[in-house]
């Protein structure tokens, strides 16, 4: 079913379209995901726990739908049509997501806040559902479809293609997690300028449309293999029959069989049963693995929220909280070759660093990353202000007279010196985030003043203004009355709060700013975002050792026709990991974030020990040898299954199916993958 095959340097031209499509699709997915939790918190106004819950529900869904996509492609539509149809669904989802972030569509009173938040929530949930369906559905098809473009004699080129393919995944991830936070930090809006989430979601949406167009343009050049039945469905049917048959023959008069899968022998050939046994042996080892992903995927939720309470000033550059996620793909590109060429060979000289030992080490490193995150959180918590509990109130006195005062309240004496030495209680209910500063002005001048900063105007209620949110850096405050003006300059850090006092003694003139006093209500963030690099380094090292090794181990231990079964199982561990986050975060209800980090780290260490014990009892197999042995037994089995009293089985066609003749060509290429 190949049309015209055009080659360049021995490579089919069609793979160019597939690689560009994958780059754009991964850019679209990771770009949107990078800003997602901040969109939930600052646009939809959800609290951090609920935002985390929805984020991980979305990620779980993205890793459940690949199984659906694989079944649809292999059993019904074929890979090409599946990719096209689901890419359309995907692109629509991204566009809906971008539209959901436009506050002006429901902002009738033009105050910058959407009037109908329900509509925005409904649109964003619809968008996320369509994206999860699209990205998950095409995930198992694109790499395999790329593999289909090569002829049997192009094995070397096929191998190179997969290296380029996975490089495009990481490049798309890296560039998008760098760019979309910058787009989000821009301001846009018809009535009131705000953070530009429509742009942050709109650019990934545009890239997804480009991905779809590029893929369709290459259509005349593709090799398209017809659907040949899905091996996942076949394996499930074989397992189901074995369980049913075992249950039917549970009486003691029937002799026991060596393995419970042997009860499928009446209907399925021994080769398929042996292949299923090998696959189940590996899938059993997958059971503890979701706990790793439970920690890993919190980089996009909890760790991003952690970064919002930190100082992101890197000299002349300001790093956005969501941009810290770029540390992961950057480190991956560095660590994968370093591990392969340097670390593994060095370790192997000391002792046998088997794949299962590597996976155990990867899990342990992820637990260490969360210990590092907890230690960092403790440091951050020390810099955060103590807000009053529900049974307490807060009071603030500002002394604006030029002599010392004393105030007595409930037998406690508060000494007020002059305005340079005031007793401060925090008046705002939360710490300013994302590098913003809460500033207000107290006008003690005795007449009306107009105060502005960076085109923002302070609104006064009697003498005290409302808080204005001002970004970090040098801020110039313009103070005017009907005739004169004065400029006061204040250097603002990250997350501080100030009350600017214009005293009764204030006079306009050259030295007017010297009369203005800035009282710090809340200290700026003193813990630098760079400290997060430690936990990102530990987590990414864990990912490289765990994820790459896990996939290599799976494919080395899997029968030739069951690569896709193990790929589905691997993706399922990611989905289950994200579901674990929901369960633990909801059930634990720990007040301190650092305690939650320690809880996750402890759970992973327990799982790590369990996995190490399971790995100790695992024996490595060579699937090709086992398959070769069973191939010799083939003729006897046909006769045996014919005699089994079952409706219409044993025909040449169904026998071919039982052998697992699915698109194994599409499955054997996925050997090394760092982003999935």
XYZ file of C-alpha atoms in Angstrom:
676
model
C 0.000 0.000 0.000
C 2.914 2.364 -0.596
C 2.357 5.209 -3.000
C 5.336 7.004 -4.526
C 8.391 6.556 -2.263
C 10.725 9.548 -2.552
C 14.098 9.222 -0.813
C 16.780 11.742 0.169
C 20.197 10.380 1.270
C 18.577 6.952 1.577
C 15.777 8.213 3.857
C 12.112 8.347 2.793
C 11.101 12.013 2.345
C 7.865 11.249 4.227
C 9.710 11.004 7.587
C 10.529 14.731 7.378
C 6.813 15.495 7.734
C 6.488 13.046 10.638
C 9.442 14.541 12.581
C 8.186 18.142 12.075
C 4.690 17.010 13.099
C 6.064 15.446 16.305
C 8.123 18.550 17.167
C 5.070 20.828 16.775
C 2.797 18.438 18.691
C 5.197 18.121 21.654
C 5.728 21.909 21.645
C 1.958 22.299 21.789
C 1.489 19.780 24.622
C 4.377 20.761 26.911
C 3.886 24.478 26.264
C 0.253 24.327 27.350
C 1.085 22.072 30.321
C 3.871 24.387 31.567
C 1.472 27.240 32.396
C -1.560 25.098 33.271
C -1.411 25.140 37.104
C -0.801 28.904 37.161
C -3.815 29.351 34.854
C -5.920 27.340 37.318
C -4.714 29.367 40.296
C -4.533 32.918 38.969
C -7.178 32.958 36.225
C -9.792 30.429 37.387
C -9.006 31.397 41.043
C -8.737 27.816 42.306
C -6.720 27.039 45.421
C -3.428 25.148 45.060
C -4.832 21.782 46.190
C -7.732 21.808 43.717
C -5.474 23.107 40.913
C -3.055 20.228 41.642
C -5.943 17.719 41.611
C -7.250 18.837 38.200
C -3.716 19.026 36.755
C -2.909 15.431 37.715
C -6.351 14.207 36.572
C -5.569 15.716 33.147
C -2.084 14.141 32.995
C -3.514 10.749 34.055
C -6.076 10.968 31.244
C -3.304 11.820 28.733
C -1.607 8.518 29.623
C -4.767 6.376 29.673
C -5.968 7.314 26.173
C -2.912 5.867 24.304
C -4.318 2.365 24.859
C -7.552 3.501 23.194
C -5.579 5.102 20.335
C -3.560 1.922 19.727
C -6.689 -0.257 19.611
C -8.516 2.130 17.230
C -5.469 2.352 14.909
C -4.631 -1.357 14.807
C -8.148 -2.784 14.750
C -10.173 -0.252 12.797
C -8.895 3.000 11.218
C -5.184 2.376 10.616
C -2.450 4.681 11.909
C -2.737 7.441 9.296
C -6.469 8.100 9.750
C -6.196 7.802 13.543
C -3.438 10.443 13.619
C -5.393 12.813 11.324
C -8.773 12.507 13.075
C -7.357 12.745 16.613
C -5.058 15.642 15.625
C -8.184 17.556 14.561
C -9.745 16.790 17.980
C -6.452 17.864 19.609
C -6.223 21.169 17.682
C -9.868 22.000 18.508
C -9.098 21.308 22.197
C -6.113 23.686 22.144
C -8.185 26.434 20.454
C -11.007 25.973 23.024
C -8.385 26.222 25.783
C -7.045 29.499 24.354
C -10.595 30.927 24.074
C -11.361 29.905 27.695
C -8.489 32.163 28.860
C -9.889 35.368 27.266
C -11.393 37.252 30.218
C -12.980 39.876 27.942
C -15.567 37.440 26.518
C -17.575 37.601 29.768
C -16.233 40.840 31.261
C -19.343 43.000 30.731
C -18.527 45.505 33.505
C -14.943 45.935 32.178
C -13.266 45.446 35.576
C -10.753 42.882 34.297
C -12.441 39.949 36.092
C -14.676 37.532 34.128
C -18.332 37.894 35.168
C -19.240 34.342 34.173
C -16.445 32.157 35.533
C -18.562 29.011 34.988
C -18.278 29.477 31.221
C -14.473 29.786 31.422
C -14.235 26.675 33.632
C -16.547 24.692 31.310
C -14.567 25.723 28.211
C -11.204 24.903 29.794
C -12.424 21.480 31.003
C -13.801 20.702 27.518
C -10.508 21.856 25.978
C -8.438 19.702 28.347
C -10.614 16.636 27.683
C -10.187 17.020 23.906
C -6.423 17.579 24.313
C -6.088 14.441 26.488
C -8.024 12.432 23.887
C -5.888 13.826 21.052
C -2.392 13.711 22.556
C -2.935 10.286 24.107
C -4.654 8.809 21.063
C -1.888 9.727 18.615
C 1.001 8.918 21.027
C 1.296 5.185 20.164
C 0.728 5.801 16.437
C 3.188 8.508 15.333
C 6.487 6.741 16.157
C 5.170 3.438 14.792
C 3.872 5.140 11.625
C 7.360 6.627 11.134
C 8.822 3.137 11.406
C 6.375 1.918 8.725
C 7.959 4.286 6.168
C 11.159 2.216 5.993
C 11.727 -0.908 3.924
C 13.347 -3.992 5.462
C 16.775 -3.133 4.002
C 16.742 0.329 5.691
C 17.334 -0.918 9.241
C 20.219 1.525 9.857
C 18.212 4.530 8.617
C 15.241 3.444 10.732
C 17.427 3.415 13.851
C 18.732 6.936 13.055
C 15.161 8.115 12.451
C 14.169 7.122 15.991
C 17.111 9.018 17.460
C 16.062 12.138 15.508
C 12.422 11.504 16.418
C 13.103 11.452 20.166
C 15.426 14.430 19.830
C 12.501 16.346 18.272
C 10.352 15.383 21.307
C 12.909 16.854 23.711
C 13.522 19.910 21.522
C 9.766 20.620 21.372
C 9.483 20.163 25.144
C 12.507 22.349 25.923
C 11.667 25.265 23.614
C 7.987 25.372 24.597
C 8.612 25.297 28.378
C 11.041 28.176 27.829
C 8.767 30.282 25.580
C 5.192 29.826 26.876
C 5.950 31.216 30.391
C 7.409 34.322 28.677
C 4.216 34.631 26.592
C 2.118 34.223 29.768
C 4.073 36.996 31.493
C 3.136 39.462 28.712
C 0.093 41.649 29.323
C -2.947 41.759 27.059
C -6.668 42.517 27.237
C -9.220 44.856 25.691
C -10.381 46.606 28.872
C -7.692 45.849 31.448
C -4.165 44.577 30.757
C -3.510 41.263 32.514
C -1.225 38.238 32.212
C -1.696 36.900 28.706
C -2.945 33.317 29.089
C -4.760 33.489 25.707
C -1.350 34.011 24.061
C 0.308 31.283 26.181
C -2.384 28.806 25.053
C -2.869 30.342 21.589
C 0.707 29.743 20.373
C 0.575 25.982 21.263
C -2.841 25.866 19.533
C -1.309 27.418 16.393
C 1.590 24.912 16.523
C -0.910 22.039 16.729
C -2.716 23.321 13.628
C 0.705 23.544 11.883
C 1.484 19.952 13.018
C -1.793 18.742 11.472
C -1.247 20.624 8.182
C 2.366 19.379 7.848
C 1.244 15.789 8.451
C -1.556 16.002 5.852
C 0.761 17.648 3.258
C 2.996 14.553 3.373
C -0.013 12.292 2.741
C 0.823 11.222 -0.878
C 4.259 9.920 0.187
C 3.287 7.702 3.119
C 3.446 3.916 3.293
C 0.172 2.924 4.932
C -0.100 -0.556 6.370
C -3.714 -1.730 6.734
C -4.995 -2.447 10.288
C -4.142 -6.029 11.267
C -5.849 -6.443 14.606
C -4.551 -5.219 17.937
C -2.251 -7.448 19.981
C -3.444 -5.810 23.249
C -7.011 -7.007 22.541
C -5.666 -10.467 21.608
C -3.612 -10.745 24.816
C -6.611 -9.692 26.920
C -8.788 -12.330 25.192
C -6.134 -15.017 25.758
C -5.800 -14.104 29.473
C -9.602 -13.932 29.811
C -9.998 -17.386 28.273
C -7.298 -18.866 30.565
C -9.044 -17.476 33.652
C -12.490 -18.697 32.459
C -11.174 -22.145 31.540
C -9.367 -22.474 34.884
C -12.554 -21.518 36.720
C -14.560 -24.048 34.652
C -12.100 -26.831 35.546
C -11.618 -25.952 39.205
C -12.727 -29.405 40.428
C -9.944 -31.565 41.922
C -10.532 -34.265 39.244
C -8.717 -32.074 36.682
C -4.926 -32.241 36.905
C -3.149 -29.017 37.835
C -1.111 -27.222 35.206
C 2.323 -25.702 35.623
C 1.152 -22.084 35.056
C -2.372 -20.658 35.167
C -1.896 -19.341 31.584
C -1.553 -22.985 30.428
C -5.349 -23.239 30.747
C -5.556 -21.304 27.464
C -3.921 -24.192 25.545
C -7.242 -25.569 24.295
C -7.894 -22.461 22.229
C -4.513 -20.702 21.730
C -1.181 -22.045 20.527
C 1.684 -22.591 22.966
C 3.817 -19.897 21.352
C 1.272 -17.154 22.038
C 0.781 -18.458 25.601
C 4.563 -18.424 26.166
C 4.696 -14.863 24.806
C 1.869 -13.774 27.119
C 3.694 -15.368 30.070
C 6.857 -13.387 29.260
C 4.849 -10.157 28.930
C 2.999 -10.792 32.225
C 6.308 -11.440 33.975
C 7.493 -7.935 33.003
C 4.084 -6.323 33.661
C 4.173 -7.781 37.192
C 7.397 -5.822 37.784
C 5.556 -2.666 36.648
C 3.205 -2.772 39.666
C 5.414 -0.638 41.997
C 6.525 1.793 39.250
C 3.580 4.281 39.326
C 4.920 5.694 42.610
C 7.922 7.114 40.714
C 5.629 8.994 38.315
C 3.554 10.249 41.259
C 6.626 12.220 42.340
C 7.991 12.997 38.886
C 4.878 14.736 37.535
C 4.656 17.077 40.540
C 7.360 19.142 38.817
C 4.509 20.747 36.878
C 2.253 21.295 39.910
C 3.672 21.473 43.457
C 7.194 22.486 42.413
C 5.830 25.244 40.168
C 3.746 26.587 43.066
C 6.866 26.396 45.260
C 8.724 28.581 42.737
C 6.021 31.292 42.973
C 7.166 32.053 46.549
C 10.847 32.391 45.586
C 13.172 35.028 44.181
C 13.544 34.581 40.416
C 15.986 37.415 39.774
C 19.020 36.121 37.823
C 20.876 39.418 37.333
C 19.327 41.204 34.368
C 17.065 38.202 33.631
C 13.914 37.337 35.561
C 12.923 33.672 35.558
C 9.182 32.917 35.676
C 8.079 30.169 38.141
C 6.834 27.948 35.286
C 10.126 28.373 33.387
C 11.952 26.335 36.042
C 10.444 23.253 34.362
C 12.912 23.775 31.476
C 15.682 22.526 33.796
C 14.312 18.994 33.228
C 14.652 18.769 29.396
C 17.993 20.677 29.472
C 19.426 18.185 31.986
C 18.012 15.241 29.998
C 19.900 16.305 26.864
C 23.109 16.523 28.941
C 22.642 13.463 31.179
C 21.567 10.799 28.643
C 24.902 10.801 26.739
C 26.914 11.321 29.974
C 25.243 8.286 31.569
C 25.720 6.074 28.493
C 29.333 6.991 27.739
C 30.786 7.715 31.175
C 28.781 6.787 34.284
C 27.477 3.308 33.301
C 30.858 2.053 31.966
C 32.587 3.271 35.170
C 30.028 1.604 37.454
C 30.093 -1.637 35.430
C 33.828 -1.944 36.204
C 32.987 -2.145 39.915
C 29.858 -4.346 39.824
C 27.113 -5.586 37.507
C 24.731 -2.612 37.245
C 21.747 -4.547 35.846
C 18.692 -2.753 34.393
C 16.571 -3.607 37.454
C 19.248 -2.199 39.774
C 19.293 0.975 37.690
C 15.492 1.312 37.998
C 15.789 0.907 41.797
C 18.472 3.635 41.924
C 16.256 5.894 39.753
C 13.394 5.566 42.245
C 15.707 6.297 45.166
C 17.030 9.451 43.440
C 13.439 10.684 42.931
C 12.802 10.184 46.672
C 15.969 12.200 47.423
C 14.679 14.957 45.104
C 11.562 15.245 47.269
C 13.655 15.341 50.449
C 15.565 18.248 48.851
C 12.234 19.907 47.960
C 11.069 19.504 51.583
C 14.283 21.042 52.988
C 13.911 23.954 50.567
C 10.250 24.375 51.563
C 11.275 24.637 55.239
C 13.669 27.466 54.289
C 10.907 29.218 52.308
C 8.405 28.835 55.177
C 10.793 30.654 57.522
C 10.667 33.719 55.265
C 6.865 33.711 54.990
C 4.867 35.928 57.377
C 2.687 34.533 60.167
C -0.908 35.350 59.388
C -3.519 35.390 62.167
C -5.599 32.257 62.678
C -9.413 32.276 62.508
C -9.580 33.137 66.240
C -7.067 36.001 66.036
C -7.081 39.536 64.675
C -4.248 41.736 63.525
C -3.659 45.375 64.421
C -1.214 47.871 62.959
C -0.165 51.223 64.425
C 1.779 53.789 62.464
C 3.238 56.680 64.465
C 3.089 59.862 62.406
C 3.878 62.343 65.164
C 7.405 63.447 65.905
C 7.626 62.058 69.425
C 7.650 58.640 71.053
C 4.307 57.074 72.014
C 3.180 54.092 74.065
C -0.028 52.126 73.552
C -1.394 49.613 76.059
C -3.723 46.774 75.006
C -4.652 43.716 77.129
C -1.730 44.331 79.491
C 0.712 44.422 76.574
C 2.638 47.603 75.883
C 3.587 48.545 72.341
C 6.285 51.202 72.094
C 6.126 53.430 69.025
C 9.185 55.558 68.355
C 9.026 57.811 65.291
C 7.907 56.737 61.796
C 11.299 55.149 61.106
C 10.666 52.575 63.814
C 7.136 51.229 63.575
C 5.517 48.044 64.824
C 4.212 46.139 61.815
C 1.451 43.594 61.559
C 0.653 42.295 58.098
C -2.572 43.732 56.741
C -2.852 41.615 53.624
C -4.107 38.055 53.897
C -1.578 36.328 51.656
C 2.001 36.626 50.492
C 2.303 38.382 47.079
C 3.358 35.802 44.492
C 5.087 35.576 41.110
C 7.493 38.377 42.046
C 4.715 40.928 42.587
C 4.754 43.458 45.463
C 1.725 44.774 47.356
C 2.088 48.556 47.794
C -0.270 51.055 49.411
C 0.035 54.746 50.274
C -0.949 56.540 53.496
C -1.685 60.202 52.797
C -1.079 62.274 55.957
C -0.534 65.472 53.968
C -3.954 66.923 54.745
C -5.050 67.524 51.147
C -5.914 65.352 48.126
C -2.933 63.892 46.280
C -2.760 61.925 43.035
C -0.262 59.029 43.320
C 0.699 56.802 40.358
C 3.295 54.100 39.684
C 3.954 52.628 36.221
C 0.658 54.012 34.849
C -1.276 52.504 37.784
C -3.303 54.879 39.964
C -3.726 54.423 43.735
C -7.388 54.608 44.820
C -7.799 56.225 48.250
C -10.457 55.392 50.830
C -10.138 58.365 53.197
C -6.360 58.664 53.785
C -5.279 55.069 53.046
C -5.135 53.705 49.499
C -5.959 50.168 48.411
C -3.059 47.798 47.732
C -1.655 47.906 44.203
C 0.273 45.019 42.693
C 3.651 46.269 41.396
C 6.267 44.040 39.746
C 9.833 43.879 41.067
C 12.597 46.282 40.109
C 12.967 50.058 40.336
C 9.541 51.666 40.911
C 9.014 55.427 40.510
C 6.032 56.856 42.375
C 4.661 60.143 40.957
C 2.964 62.294 43.629
C 0.965 65.295 42.407
C -1.378 67.945 43.684
C -3.038 70.637 41.556
C 0.230 72.547 40.986
C 3.349 70.536 41.811
C 4.759 67.015 41.539
C 7.320 64.824 43.301
C 9.012 61.564 42.276
C 9.807 58.970 44.948
C 11.919 55.948 43.930
C 11.806 52.577 45.696
C 13.682 49.376 44.747
C 11.260 46.456 44.999
C 12.242 42.807 45.467
C 10.102 39.688 44.982
C 6.934 39.252 47.042
C 7.283 42.170 49.466
C 4.678 44.568 50.813
C 5.159 48.249 51.691
C 3.138 51.114 53.091
C 4.436 54.446 51.767
C 3.792 57.222 54.306
C 3.392 60.786 53.081
C 3.653 62.669 56.420
C 1.969 65.941 57.409
C 5.399 67.613 57.144
C 5.689 66.683 53.446
C 6.634 69.540 51.095
C 7.116 69.607 47.328
C 10.506 70.579 46.016
C 13.854 69.159 45.003
C 14.272 67.051 48.139
C 10.606 66.117 48.500
C 11.253 62.361 48.320
C 13.330 62.502 51.518
C 10.147 63.213 53.500
C 8.436 59.990 52.323
C 8.891 56.917 54.498
C 8.525 53.327 53.245
C 7.397 50.906 55.962
C 7.997 47.259 55.069
C 4.886 45.232 55.923
C 6.277 42.030 54.493
C 9.829 41.022 53.600
C 10.654 40.105 49.994
C 11.377 36.480 49.039
C 14.930 35.790 50.118
C 15.222 32.160 48.973
C 16.481 32.075 45.381
C 14.844 29.971 42.664
C 18.271 28.570 41.743
C 18.042 26.335 44.832
C 15.369 24.328 42.990
C 18.046 23.151 40.530
C 19.238 20.642 43.185
C 15.872 18.863 43.307
C 15.477 19.092 39.513
C 18.942 17.555 39.051
C 18.147 14.641 41.387
C 14.740 14.073 39.762
C 16.071 14.242 36.181
C 18.988 11.914 36.984
C 16.385 9.574 38.475
C 14.260 9.887 35.331
C 17.167 9.102 32.980
C 18.210 6.063 35.032
C 14.596 4.927 35.569
C 12.712 5.766 32.375
C 15.305 5.032 29.665
C 16.441 1.837 31.437
C 12.841 0.765 32.081
C 11.936 0.993 28.400
C 15.137 -0.772 27.301
C 14.564 -3.543 29.851
C 10.932 -3.933 28.759
C 11.842 -4.284 25.100
C 14.708 -6.697 25.763
C 12.435 -8.952 27.839
C 9.359 -8.691 25.616
C 8.413 -11.123 22.846
C 8.763 -9.699 19.322
C 5.023 -9.128 18.861
C 4.285 -7.759 22.356
C 6.287 -4.537 22.388
C 3.059 -2.522 22.157
C 1.564 -4.415 25.130
C 4.499 -3.365 27.296
C 4.408 0.184 25.872
C 0.727 0.356 26.931
C 1.631 -1.040 30.364
C 4.427 1.526 30.753
C 2.109 4.439 29.879
C -0.451 3.002 32.285
C 2.095 3.286 35.137
C 2.346 7.039 34.390
C -1.460 7.392 34.522
C -1.721 5.444 37.789
C 1.121 7.565 39.253
C -0.884 10.736 38.665
C -3.960 9.122 40.227
C -1.810 8.312 43.314
C -1.039 12.050 43.672
C -4.786 12.760 43.820
C -5.378 10.076 46.448
C -2.397 10.974 48.682
C -2.896 14.752 48.416
C -6.630 14.433 49.208
C -6.295 11.814 51.968
C -3.250 13.265 53.735
C -4.580 16.854 54.192
C -1.253 17.947 55.709
C -1.053 21.618 56.622
C 2.643 21.957 55.829
C 3.780 21.460 52.252
C 7.191 20.166 53.358
C 5.462 17.363 55.285
C 3.627 16.313 52.108
C 6.950 16.167 50.252
C 8.427 13.961 52.997
C 5.317 11.721 52.873
C 5.739 11.173 49.116
C 9.489 10.541 49.538
C 8.811 7.979 52.310
C 6.181 6.176 50.208
C 8.609 5.960 47.272
C 11.393 4.579 49.506
C 8.991 1.838 50.730
C 8.000 1.057 47.128
C 11.683 1.123 46.143
C 12.501 -1.557 48.763
C 9.526 -3.659 47.561
C 10.727 -3.378 43.957
C 14.302 -4.321 44.930
C 12.969 -7.536 46.535
C 10.844 -8.311 43.425
C 13.846 -7.616 41.157
C 16.049 -9.943 43.238
C 13.796 -12.907 42.377
C 13.452 -11.979 38.683
C 15.302 -14.136 36.149
C 16.255 -12.554 32.827
C 15.033 -14.375 29.694
C 15.844 -14.365 25.990
C 12.466 -14.128 24.198
C 13.894 -15.030 20.759
C 15.251 -18.371 22.041
C 11.951 -19.258 23.709
C 9.998 -18.332 20.562
C 12.343 -20.479 18.431
C 11.698 -23.519 20.669
C 7.925 -23.166 20.369
C 8.062 -22.698 16.602
C 9.185 -26.349 16.317
C 6.098 -27.599 18.177
C 3.691 -25.876 15.792
C 2.200 -28.845 13.787
C 1.121 -30.862 16.867
C -0.862 -27.946 18.264
C -3.166 -27.415 15.306
C -4.494 -30.957 15.747
C -4.945 -30.491 19.500
C -6.971 -27.295 19.173
C -9.188 -28.747 16.410
C -10.375 -31.437 18.818
C -11.276 -28.892 21.509
C -15.011 -28.318 21.613
C -15.085 -24.634 20.739
C -17.070 -22.731 18.078
C -15.084 -21.982 14.890
C -11.478 -21.934 15.999
C -8.337 -23.288 14.454
C -8.866 -21.887 10.953
C -5.787 -20.655 9.140
C -6.870 -17.046 9.579
C -7.535 -17.225 13.308
C -4.380 -19.275 13.778
C -2.385 -16.497 12.135
C -4.029 -14.063 14.552
C -3.153 -16.278 17.519
C 0.478 -16.125 16.503
C 0.208 -12.410 17.259
C 0.784 -11.163 13.718
C -0.012 -7.593 14.607
C 2.088 -4.693 13.486
C 5.216 -5.913 15.247
C 7.241 -3.950 12.728
C 5.855 -0.826 14.302
C 6.682 -1.845 17.829
C 10.280 -2.995 17.776
C 11.786 0.413 17.161
C 10.897 2.120 20.420
C 14.159 1.387 22.161
C 15.168 4.576 23.899
C 12.950 7.408 24.951
C 13.476 10.192 27.455
C 10.238 12.156 27.152
C 7.025 10.210 26.672
